[in-house]
């Protein structure tokens, strides 16, 4: 006897009934032309709403996210993303705005872009910004194309960019794509570039340097001012990769260090859920003499109007359709306004404190390849654990059993077996202590019961996968779109 009391029951009963019959027998209104109807999908399960909801909710538990726990992936700045930012980005006025709506109806969003630029100019000390780049690597490419055009317009005949061995792989890739030759130089014993070491590499062909500050070891390039002077005296440009700006926000400015071009990852420093390459905003800031090379359109204020301008003297042109990942910029702006300048200072202070706390608590159980003071992240390696046959990859896998996302591993490349930890400022002391305990427990297990580490993870939905096989024999499945 069907006794539908609440709506959901009706749906369930309807589906229970429907499931027992042939899918073909669903009544299709006869006035829908056949060309608009989908063919049957073979093996398509016929399920009720609660069954579907529970299936996807169960699947979501199988993954790790910042909403479920700490995500100390070094270099990636996986901070917690306040829900307020999602609320702002989802306001209809932003999320439903069509990019072709004329300027007089889009003053709000263009003003938001303008204000974001003002804020970024203040905290970086750069003179102008473009926010339209879709990722850090995209910002690097735009920056390098600007550097190439600068040298072309000024007929300097310089073609080589110096990049240290600690750099993110995207740095040499971006410089090469912009047509430069790459000169890779080693860091000194303190994990940074020293002006005296750099001097012998300077010659007439040096078009500039790409330097990450602080670098991927978490170390501040403390000779940056001297390095910038050396490069400038040789007629080159200083590009700073500012993906690690979380360590400096509100404390130090790239403009004051002598940067000509910088990129920031709004999706790292200014919180945004990100991963797997997107979505992002790799904004670029420039010194005034490079303003004329910015990609178009640029945001400007004319009288009381906010406009997108296309007449930029030596522009490198368009880098993206419309104005990039606007939603990410709305999130970043919300974050900036939420924090204010005082809050911004606390971001870098706590990011640095948290990383240094982890460093101090773990330095006796994990090897520190560089003893130089670090900022927002700390790089250990597996040298102690190797004695028991345990490698970095095993430690990373074992951490998952304790409910943590593994840190970045085997990067930067100059550290053998690197374990790169970036807790960010958004983790509580309790959570960081739990992480430290887990790392200490694993170090102990490496001595007393290495098998438990070598066979980890034990509690995750997917256990140890054959990564070599996955890389050597990728199975690319093509699914016909429906
Ligand atoms: C993340 C990162 C990049 C690249 O940024 P994407 O947004 O992933 O393209 C470049 N350099 C450094 C130092 C980074 O940490």
mmCIF file of C-alpha atoms in Angstrom, residues 54-432:
data_model
loop_
_atom_site.group_PDB
_atom_site.id
_atom_site.type_symbol
_atom_site.label_atom_id
_atom_site.label_comp_id
_atom_site.label_asym_id
_atom_site.label_seq_id
_atom_site.Cartn_x
_atom_site.Cartn_y
_atom_site.Cartn_z
ATOM 1 C CA UNK A 54 24.584 9.363 -0.891
ATOM 2 C CA UNK A 55 26.779 7.973 -3.657
ATOM 3 C CA UNK A 56 28.420 11.323 -4.340
ATOM 4 C CA UNK A 57 28.647 12.234 -0.665
ATOM 5 C CA UNK A 58 30.392 8.908 -0.013
ATOM 6 C CA UNK A 59 32.759 9.586 -2.928
ATOM 7 C CA UNK A 60 33.573 13.042 -1.517
ATOM 8 C CA UNK A 61 34.664 11.429 1.785
ATOM 9 C CA UNK A 62 37.230 9.405 -0.144
ATOM 10 C CA UNK A 63 39.172 12.512 -1.003
ATOM 11 C CA UNK A 64 41.103 14.850 1.234
ATOM 12 C CA UNK A 65 40.246 18.526 1.320
ATOM 13 C CA UNK A 66 41.039 21.581 3.375
ATOM 14 C CA UNK A 67 37.591 21.347 4.861
ATOM 15 C CA UNK A 68 38.506 17.924 6.262
ATOM 16 C CA UNK A 69 42.081 18.488 7.424
ATOM 17 C CA UNK A 70 45.518 20.056 7.125
ATOM 18 C CA UNK A 71 47.025 20.168 3.630
ATOM 19 C CA UNK A 72 50.722 21.020 4.189
ATOM 20 C CA UNK A 73 51.734 20.845 0.524
ATOM 21 C CA UNK A 74 54.925 22.920 0.357
ATOM 22 C CA UNK A 75 55.101 25.726 -2.231
ATOM 23 C CA UNK A 76 51.350 25.439 -2.891
ATOM 24 C CA UNK A 77 50.071 27.511 0.071
ATOM 25 C CA UNK A 78 46.974 25.412 0.658
ATOM 26 C CA UNK A 79 45.361 27.637 3.267
ATOM 27 C CA UNK A 80 41.792 27.329 4.494
ATOM 28 C CA UNK A 81 39.432 29.303 2.272
ATOM 29 C CA UNK A 82 36.848 31.309 4.209
ATOM 30 C CA UNK A 83 33.271 30.634 3.062
ATOM 31 C CA UNK A 84 32.605 34.365 2.935
ATOM 32 C CA UNK A 85 34.715 34.530 -0.232
ATOM 33 C CA UNK A 86 32.507 31.921 -1.893
ATOM 34 C CA UNK A 87 29.455 33.927 -0.888
ATOM 35 C CA UNK A 88 30.878 37.087 -2.464
ATOM 36 C CA UNK A 89 31.929 35.351 -5.683
ATOM 37 C CA UNK A 90 28.496 33.780 -5.967
ATOM 38 C CA UNK A 91 26.507 37.015 -5.776
ATOM 39 C CA UNK A 92 24.390 37.108 -8.920
ATOM 40 C CA UNK A 93 25.891 40.476 -9.871
ATOM 41 C CA UNK A 94 29.282 38.763 -10.240
ATOM 42 C CA UNK A 95 28.511 35.176 -11.099
ATOM 43 C CA UNK A 96 25.840 35.878 -13.738
ATOM 44 C CA UNK A 97 27.603 38.828 -15.332
ATOM 45 C CA UNK A 98 28.180 38.280 -19.030
ATOM 46 C CA UNK A 99 31.610 39.464 -20.228
ATOM 47 C CA UNK A 100 30.075 41.320 -23.177
ATOM 48 C CA UNK A 101 27.829 43.530 -21.032
ATOM 49 C CA UNK A 102 28.702 47.153 -21.932
ATOM 50 C CA UNK A 103 30.932 49.264 -19.678
ATOM 51 C CA UNK A 104 28.276 51.548 -18.216
ATOM 52 C CA UNK A 105 26.547 48.473 -16.733
ATOM 53 C CA UNK A 106 29.720 46.859 -15.349
ATOM 54 C CA UNK A 107 31.123 49.706 -13.275
ATOM 55 C CA UNK A 108 30.950 47.599 -10.091
ATOM 56 C CA UNK A 109 33.194 44.779 -11.245
ATOM 57 C CA UNK A 110 35.675 47.078 -13.014
ATOM 58 C CA UNK A 111 35.891 49.182 -9.847
ATOM 59 C CA UNK A 112 36.590 45.988 -7.896
ATOM 60 C CA UNK A 113 39.445 45.198 -10.324
ATOM 61 C CA UNK A 114 40.750 48.739 -9.943
ATOM 62 C CA UNK A 115 40.630 48.587 -6.133
ATOM 63 C CA UNK A 116 42.347 45.195 -6.135
ATOM 64 C CA UNK A 117 45.175 46.703 -8.180
ATOM 65 C CA UNK A 118 45.495 49.611 -5.717
ATOM 66 C CA UNK A 119 45.778 47.183 -2.823
ATOM 67 C CA UNK A 120 48.369 45.050 -4.630
ATOM 68 C CA UNK A 121 50.409 48.135 -5.542
ATOM 69 C CA UNK A 122 50.448 49.117 -1.872
ATOM 70 C CA UNK A 123 51.567 45.732 -0.541
ATOM 71 C CA UNK A 124 54.134 44.977 -3.284
ATOM 72 C CA UNK A 125 55.520 48.450 -4.033
ATOM 73 C CA UNK A 126 55.047 47.868 -7.773
ATOM 74 C CA UNK A 127 53.696 50.671 -10.000
ATOM 75 C CA UNK A 128 51.083 48.931 -12.160
ATOM 76 C CA UNK A 129 49.286 45.595 -12.355
ATOM 77 C CA UNK A 130 47.510 43.274 -14.731
ATOM 78 C CA UNK A 131 45.138 40.834 -13.049
ATOM 79 C CA UNK A 132 44.043 38.869 -16.093
ATOM 80 C CA UNK A 133 46.566 36.007 -16.017
ATOM 81 C CA UNK A 134 45.007 32.629 -15.234
ATOM 82 C CA UNK A 135 47.831 31.036 -13.189
ATOM 83 C CA UNK A 136 51.277 31.690 -11.784
ATOM 84 C CA UNK A 137 52.879 30.095 -14.829
ATOM 85 C CA UNK A 138 50.702 32.249 -17.098
ATOM 86 C CA UNK A 139 51.887 35.354 -15.200
ATOM 87 C CA UNK A 140 55.480 34.227 -15.687
ATOM 88 C CA UNK A 141 54.908 33.821 -19.418
ATOM 89 C CA UNK A 142 53.339 37.294 -19.646
ATOM 90 C CA UNK A 143 56.243 38.735 -17.620
ATOM 91 C CA UNK A 144 58.837 37.064 -19.809
ATOM 92 C CA UNK A 145 57.064 38.186 -23.009
ATOM 93 C CA UNK A 146 57.169 41.727 -21.597
ATOM 94 C CA UNK A 147 60.879 41.360 -20.831
ATOM 95 C CA UNK A 148 61.487 40.106 -24.380
ATOM 96 C CA UNK A 149 59.580 43.033 -25.865
ATOM 97 C CA UNK A 150 61.407 45.487 -23.597
ATOM 98 C CA UNK A 151 64.762 44.240 -24.906
ATOM 99 C CA UNK A 152 63.489 44.253 -28.482
ATOM 100 C CA UNK A 153 62.111 47.793 -28.333
ATOM 101 C CA UNK A 154 65.308 49.029 -26.658
ATOM 102 C CA UNK A 155 67.493 47.066 -29.114
ATOM 103 C CA UNK A 156 69.670 45.698 -26.336
ATOM 104 C CA UNK A 157 70.483 42.441 -28.137
ATOM 105 C CA UNK A 158 70.318 40.390 -24.908
ATOM 106 C CA UNK A 159 68.965 36.850 -24.923
ATOM 107 C CA UNK A 160 69.826 34.995 -21.720
ATOM 108 C CA UNK A 161 67.864 34.707 -18.477
ATOM 109 C CA UNK A 162 69.633 33.493 -15.329
ATOM 110 C CA UNK A 163 67.599 31.040 -13.226
ATOM 111 C CA UNK A 164 68.847 29.398 -10.018
ATOM 112 C CA UNK A 165 68.606 25.640 -9.455
ATOM 113 C CA UNK A 166 65.966 26.031 -6.716
ATOM 114 C CA UNK A 167 63.435 27.534 -9.151
ATOM 115 C CA UNK A 168 59.991 26.118 -9.811
ATOM 116 C CA UNK A 169 60.040 24.247 -13.132
ATOM 117 C CA UNK A 170 57.657 26.770 -14.641
ATOM 118 C CA UNK A 171 60.363 29.498 -14.508
ATOM 119 C CA UNK A 172 62.723 28.084 -17.161
ATOM 120 C CA UNK A 173 59.717 26.883 -19.176
ATOM 121 C CA UNK A 174 58.198 30.389 -19.280
ATOM 122 C CA UNK A 175 61.502 32.066 -20.161
ATOM 123 C CA UNK A 176 62.152 29.519 -22.931
ATOM 124 C CA UNK A 177 58.630 29.972 -24.346
ATOM 125 C CA UNK A 178 59.277 33.713 -24.542
ATOM 126 C CA UNK A 179 62.371 32.945 -26.658
ATOM 127 C CA UNK A 180 65.147 33.316 -24.065
ATOM 128 C CA UNK A 181 68.154 31.096 -23.513
ATOM 129 C CA UNK A 182 68.346 29.774 -19.942
ATOM 130 C CA UNK A 183 71.457 29.904 -17.780
ATOM 131 C CA UNK A 184 70.960 27.669 -14.757
ATOM 132 C CA UNK A 185 73.105 28.586 -11.785
ATOM 133 C CA UNK A 186 73.690 26.695 -8.515
ATOM 134 C CA UNK A 187 72.695 28.117 -5.117
ATOM 135 C CA UNK A 188 75.329 28.612 -2.488
ATOM 136 C CA UNK A 189 75.831 26.470 0.600
ATOM 137 C CA UNK A 190 73.288 28.604 2.489
ATOM 138 C CA UNK A 191 70.559 27.695 -0.002
ATOM 139 C CA UNK A 192 70.491 31.090 -1.699
ATOM 140 C CA UNK A 193 72.132 33.087 -4.465
ATOM 141 C CA UNK A 194 75.073 35.213 -3.387
ATOM 142 C CA UNK A 195 76.083 38.316 -5.338
ATOM 143 C CA UNK A 196 79.722 37.221 -5.472
ATOM 144 C CA UNK A 197 78.707 33.886 -6.983
ATOM 145 C CA UNK A 198 76.501 35.594 -9.525
ATOM 146 C CA UNK A 199 79.089 38.142 -10.715
ATOM 147 C CA UNK A 200 81.114 35.741 -12.936
ATOM 148 C CA UNK A 201 77.959 34.854 -14.899
ATOM 149 C CA UNK A 202 77.156 38.455 -15.843
ATOM 150 C CA UNK A 203 77.930 39.376 -19.447
ATOM 151 C CA UNK A 204 76.488 41.415 -22.339
ATOM 152 C CA UNK A 205 73.944 38.762 -23.227
ATOM 153 C CA UNK A 206 72.228 38.716 -19.804
ATOM 154 C CA UNK A 207 68.659 39.945 -20.311
ATOM 155 C CA UNK A 208 67.658 39.372 -16.712
ATOM 156 C CA UNK A 209 67.239 37.046 -13.774
ATOM 157 C CA UNK A 210 64.238 35.107 -12.483
ATOM 158 C CA UNK A 211 64.433 34.760 -8.745
ATOM 159 C CA UNK A 212 61.892 33.318 -6.321
ATOM 160 C CA UNK A 213 61.648 35.310 -3.080
ATOM 161 C CA UNK A 214 61.587 33.699 -0.603
ATOM 162 C CA UNK A 215 62.877 30.755 -2.602
ATOM 163 C CA UNK A 216 61.499 27.232 -2.719
ATOM 164 C CA UNK A 217 63.617 26.216 0.278
ATOM 165 C CA UNK A 218 61.642 28.825 2.242
ATOM 166 C CA UNK A 219 64.827 30.925 2.498
ATOM 167 C CA UNK A 220 64.750 34.687 1.970
ATOM 168 C CA UNK A 221 67.218 35.771 -0.743
ATOM 169 C CA UNK A 222 68.897 38.199 1.620
ATOM 170 C CA UNK A 223 71.268 39.584 -1.058
ATOM 171 C CA UNK A 224 68.396 40.481 -3.371
ATOM 172 C CA UNK A 225 69.149 44.231 -3.356
ATOM 173 C CA UNK A 226 72.770 43.640 -4.347
ATOM 174 C CA UNK A 227 71.735 41.051 -6.938
ATOM 175 C CA UNK A 228 69.190 43.466 -8.456
ATOM 176 C CA UNK A 229 71.875 46.137 -8.710
ATOM 177 C CA UNK A 230 74.270 43.768 -10.483
ATOM 178 C CA UNK A 231 71.585 42.831 -13.027
ATOM 179 C CA UNK A 232 70.443 46.421 -13.552
ATOM 180 C CA UNK A 233 74.013 47.646 -14.047
ATOM 181 C CA UNK A 234 74.338 45.033 -16.804
ATOM 182 C CA UNK A 235 71.160 46.342 -18.490
ATOM 183 C CA UNK A 236 69.055 43.357 -17.427
ATOM 184 C CA UNK A 237 65.651 43.058 -15.775
ATOM 185 C CA UNK A 238 64.832 41.540 -12.389
ATOM 186 C CA UNK A 239 61.855 39.176 -12.436
ATOM 187 C CA UNK A 240 60.669 38.034 -9.016
ATOM 188 C CA UNK A 241 58.530 34.929 -8.750
ATOM 189 C CA UNK A 242 56.239 36.012 -5.918
ATOM 190 C CA UNK A 243 54.350 32.732 -5.509
ATOM 191 C CA UNK A 244 55.713 32.632 -1.945
ATOM 192 C CA UNK A 245 54.462 36.117 -1.079
ATOM 193 C CA UNK A 246 52.517 34.612 1.822
ATOM 194 C CA UNK A 247 55.781 34.825 3.776
ATOM 195 C CA UNK A 248 56.198 38.574 3.177
ATOM 196 C CA UNK A 249 52.683 40.009 3.019
ATOM 197 C CA UNK A 250 52.536 43.260 4.970
ATOM 198 C CA UNK A 251 56.235 42.982 5.939
ATOM 199 C CA UNK A 252 58.372 43.495 2.819
ATOM 200 C CA UNK A 253 57.777 44.707 -0.739
ATOM 201 C CA UNK A 254 59.246 43.461 -4.015
ATOM 202 C CA UNK A 255 59.316 46.996 -5.418
ATOM 203 C CA UNK A 256 61.687 48.047 -2.626
ATOM 204 C CA UNK A 257 63.965 45.101 -3.439
ATOM 205 C CA UNK A 258 64.471 46.285 -7.024
ATOM 206 C CA UNK A 259 61.990 44.099 -8.914
ATOM 207 C CA UNK A 260 61.008 45.153 -12.439
ATOM 208 C CA UNK A 261 58.362 42.462 -12.890
ATOM 209 C CA UNK A 262 56.721 40.178 -10.328
ATOM 210 C CA UNK A 263 53.910 37.713 -10.358
ATOM 211 C CA UNK A 264 51.789 36.812 -7.367
ATOM 212 C CA UNK A 265 49.517 33.814 -7.112
ATOM 213 C CA UNK A 266 46.262 35.269 -5.780
ATOM 214 C CA UNK A 267 45.053 31.679 -5.451
ATOM 215 C CA UNK A 268 47.846 30.984 -2.979
ATOM 216 C CA UNK A 269 48.441 34.135 -0.940
ATOM 217 C CA UNK A 270 44.885 35.426 -1.019
ATOM 218 C CA UNK A 271 43.129 32.085 -0.449
ATOM 219 C CA UNK A 272 41.158 30.279 -3.145
ATOM 220 C CA UNK A 273 40.445 26.601 -3.423
ATOM 221 C CA UNK A 274 42.967 25.465 -6.018
ATOM 222 C CA UNK A 275 44.620 22.327 -7.266
ATOM 223 C CA UNK A 276 45.273 20.302 -10.400
ATOM 224 C CA UNK A 277 46.332 23.433 -12.224
ATOM 225 C CA UNK A 278 43.374 25.710 -11.652
ATOM 226 C CA UNK A 279 41.502 27.920 -11.411
ATOM 227 C CA UNK A 280 43.894 30.706 -10.551
ATOM 228 C CA UNK A 281 44.969 34.295 -10.954
ATOM 229 C CA UNK A 282 48.700 34.833 -11.544
ATOM 230 C CA UNK A 283 48.639 38.619 -11.468
ATOM 231 C CA UNK A 284 51.695 40.581 -12.614
ATOM 232 C CA UNK A 285 53.041 43.809 -11.206
ATOM 233 C CA UNK A 286 55.605 46.006 -12.954
ATOM 234 C CA UNK A 287 57.862 48.979 -12.326
ATOM 235 C CA UNK A 288 56.707 52.115 -14.180
ATOM 236 C CA UNK A 289 59.179 51.770 -17.061
ATOM 237 C CA UNK A 290 57.528 48.459 -18.012
ATOM 238 C CA UNK A 291 53.948 49.699 -17.800
ATOM 239 C CA UNK A 292 53.794 50.255 -21.577
ATOM 240 C CA UNK A 293 54.294 46.520 -22.215
ATOM 241 C CA UNK A 294 51.378 45.239 -20.092
ATOM 242 C CA UNK A 295 48.862 42.915 -21.731
ATOM 243 C CA UNK A 296 45.553 44.487 -22.768
ATOM 244 C CA UNK A 297 43.037 45.420 -21.641
ATOM 245 C CA UNK A 298 44.304 47.376 -18.635
ATOM 246 C CA UNK A 299 41.993 48.720 -15.972
ATOM 247 C CA UNK A 300 41.932 52.521 -15.677
ATOM 248 C CA UNK A 301 39.974 55.297 -14.023
ATOM 249 C CA UNK A 302 38.815 58.198 -16.210
ATOM 250 C CA UNK A 303 37.142 60.923 -14.184
ATOM 251 C CA UNK A 304 34.678 58.955 -12.126
ATOM 252 C CA UNK A 305 34.415 56.097 -14.677
ATOM 253 C CA UNK A 306 36.200 52.769 -14.484
ATOM 254 C CA UNK A 307 37.240 51.543 -17.922
ATOM 255 C CA UNK A 308 39.083 48.767 -19.732
ATOM 256 C CA UNK A 309 41.712 50.317 -21.985
ATOM 257 C CA UNK A 310 43.207 48.780 -25.106
ATOM 258 C CA UNK A 311 45.602 51.523 -26.188
ATOM 259 C CA UNK A 312 48.828 50.508 -24.480
ATOM 260 C CA UNK A 313 51.887 51.637 -26.439
ATOM 261 C CA UNK A 314 54.031 48.507 -26.631
ATOM 262 C CA UNK A 315 51.565 45.947 -25.299
ATOM 263 C CA UNK A 316 52.378 42.262 -25.635
ATOM 264 C CA UNK A 317 48.715 41.915 -26.640
ATOM 265 C CA UNK A 318 45.990 39.750 -25.234
ATOM 266 C CA UNK A 319 46.870 36.862 -22.947
ATOM 267 C CA UNK A 320 43.370 35.487 -22.314
ATOM 268 C CA UNK A 321 39.728 35.821 -23.378
ATOM 269 C CA UNK A 322 37.873 38.694 -21.685
ATOM 270 C CA UNK A 323 39.423 39.480 -18.280
ATOM 271 C CA UNK A 324 40.618 36.125 -16.947
ATOM 272 C CA UNK A 325 39.292 34.264 -13.919
ATOM 273 C CA UNK A 326 37.248 37.111 -12.476
ATOM 274 C CA UNK A 327 35.754 34.901 -9.744
ATOM 275 C CA UNK A 328 39.208 34.362 -8.253
ATOM 276 C CA UNK A 329 39.843 38.103 -8.163
ATOM 277 C CA UNK A 330 36.515 38.675 -6.386
ATOM 278 C CA UNK A 331 37.549 36.065 -3.804
ATOM 279 C CA UNK A 332 40.990 37.635 -3.346
ATOM 280 C CA UNK A 333 39.502 41.124 -2.981
ATOM 281 C CA UNK A 334 37.081 39.835 -0.346
ATOM 282 C CA UNK A 335 40.004 38.251 1.496
ATOM 283 C CA UNK A 336 42.017 41.494 1.364
ATOM 284 C CA UNK A 337 39.109 43.522 2.692
ATOM 285 C CA UNK A 338 38.394 40.935 5.366
ATOM 286 C CA UNK A 339 41.966 41.099 6.673
ATOM 287 C CA UNK A 340 42.839 44.752 6.256
ATOM 288 C CA UNK A 341 46.512 45.723 6.433
ATOM 289 C CA UNK A 342 46.887 44.638 10.075
ATOM 290 C CA UNK A 343 45.386 41.235 9.315
ATOM 291 C CA UNK A 344 47.681 40.886 6.315
ATOM 292 C CA UNK A 345 50.711 41.287 8.571
ATOM 293 C CA UNK A 346 49.397 38.467 10.737
ATOM 294 C CA UNK A 347 49.104 36.197 7.697
ATOM 295 C CA UNK A 348 52.852 36.291 7.086
ATOM 296 C CA UNK A 349 53.697 36.313 10.795
ATOM 297 C CA UNK A 350 51.679 33.189 11.588
ATOM 298 C CA UNK A 351 52.629 31.403 8.354
ATOM 299 C CA UNK A 352 56.278 31.868 9.351
ATOM 300 C CA UNK A 353 55.723 31.020 13.017
ATOM 301 C CA UNK A 354 53.839 27.819 12.171
ATOM 302 C CA UNK A 355 56.519 26.600 9.751
ATOM 303 C CA UNK A 356 59.283 27.393 12.226
ATOM 304 C CA UNK A 357 57.434 25.636 15.041
ATOM 305 C CA UNK A 358 57.280 22.477 12.912
ATOM 306 C CA UNK A 359 60.941 22.897 12.020
ATOM 307 C CA UNK A 360 61.967 23.215 15.687
ATOM 308 C CA UNK A 361 59.826 20.266 16.810
ATOM 309 C CA UNK A 362 60.959 17.882 14.064
ATOM 310 C CA UNK A 363 64.588 18.817 13.502
ATOM 311 C CA UNK A 364 65.896 16.054 15.758
ATOM 312 C CA UNK A 365 63.947 13.293 14.014
ATOM 313 C CA UNK A 366 64.151 14.430 10.369
ATOM 314 C CA UNK A 367 67.284 15.693 8.670
ATOM 315 C CA UNK A 368 67.449 19.402 7.789
ATOM 316 C CA UNK A 369 69.691 19.716 4.702
ATOM 317 C CA UNK A 370 70.000 23.508 5.100
ATOM 318 C CA UNK A 371 70.425 25.165 8.445
ATOM 319 C CA UNK A 372 69.702 28.682 7.152
ATOM 320 C CA UNK A 373 66.712 30.347 8.820
ATOM 321 C CA UNK A 374 63.520 29.709 6.863
ATOM 322 C CA UNK A 375 60.241 31.582 6.581
ATOM 323 C CA UNK A 376 56.880 30.082 5.587
ATOM 324 C CA UNK A 377 57.964 26.538 4.768
ATOM 325 C CA UNK A 378 60.567 24.030 5.852
ATOM 326 C CA UNK A 379 62.372 21.367 3.826
ATOM 327 C CA UNK A 380 63.519 18.131 5.498
ATOM 328 C CA UNK A 381 64.709 14.946 3.850
ATOM 329 C CA UNK A 382 64.732 11.215 4.493
ATOM 330 C CA UNK A 383 68.459 10.814 5.296
ATOM 331 C CA UNK A 384 67.840 9.415 8.837
ATOM 332 C CA UNK A 385 65.020 7.100 7.706
ATOM 333 C CA UNK A 386 67.097 5.742 4.786
ATOM 334 C CA UNK A 387 69.141 3.830 7.374
ATOM 335 C CA UNK A 388 66.096 1.596 7.874
ATOM 336 C CA UNK A 389 65.268 1.349 4.178
ATOM 337 C CA UNK A 390 62.449 3.891 4.366
ATOM 338 C CA UNK A 391 62.181 6.636 1.748
ATOM 339 C CA UNK A 392 60.350 9.957 1.491
ATOM 340 C CA UNK A 393 57.551 8.424 -0.569
ATOM 341 C CA UNK A 394 56.826 5.905 2.225
ATOM 342 C CA UNK A 395 56.678 8.626 4.878
ATOM 343 C CA UNK A 396 54.277 10.623 2.683
ATOM 344 C CA UNK A 397 52.016 7.584 2.185
ATOM 345 C CA UNK A 398 52.035 6.768 5.913
ATOM 346 C CA UNK A 399 50.948 10.316 6.813
ATOM 347 C CA UNK A 400 47.666 9.674 5.004
ATOM 348 C CA UNK A 401 46.795 7.031 7.627
ATOM 349 C CA UNK A 402 46.888 9.836 10.203
ATOM 350 C CA UNK A 403 44.425 11.965 8.238
ATOM 351 C CA UNK A 404 46.873 14.432 6.678
ATOM 352 C CA UNK A 405 47.537 15.295 3.075
ATOM 353 C CA UNK A 406 51.209 14.500 2.406
ATOM 354 C CA UNK A 407 53.650 17.401 2.076
ATOM 355 C CA UNK A 408 55.291 18.181 -1.267
ATOM 356 C CA UNK A 409 57.954 15.536 -1.877
ATOM 357 C CA UNK A 410 61.118 15.328 -4.009
ATOM 358 C CA UNK A 411 61.006 19.110 -4.608
ATOM 359 C CA UNK A 412 63.022 21.332 -4.672
ATOM 360 C CA UNK A 413 65.197 19.135 -6.852
ATOM 361 C CA UNK A 414 68.453 20.171 -5.185
ATOM 362 C CA UNK A 415 67.425 18.365 -1.981
ATOM 363 C CA UNK A 416 67.687 14.583 -2.256
ATOM 364 C CA UNK A 417 64.478 12.995 -0.915
ATOM 365 C CA UNK A 418 62.963 16.369 -0.045
ATOM 366 C CA UNK A 419 59.956 16.633 2.310
ATOM 367 C CA UNK A 420 58.653 20.159 1.935
ATOM 368 C CA UNK A 421 56.146 21.289 4.553
ATOM 369 C CA UNK A 422 54.056 24.465 4.397
ATOM 370 C CA UNK A 423 51.406 24.564 7.127
ATOM 371 C CA UNK A 424 50.164 28.104 6.299
ATOM 372 C CA UNK A 425 48.722 30.482 8.883
ATOM 373 C CA UNK A 426 45.255 28.959 9.002
ATOM 374 C CA UNK A 427 46.101 25.855 11.061
ATOM 375 C CA UNK A 428 45.528 25.901 14.817
ATOM 376 C CA UNK A 429 48.268 24.882 17.240
ATOM 377 C CA UNK A 430 46.271 21.744 18.074
ATOM 378 C CA UNK A 431 46.188 20.656 14.445
ATOM 379 C CA UNK A 432 49.891 21.403 13.972
#
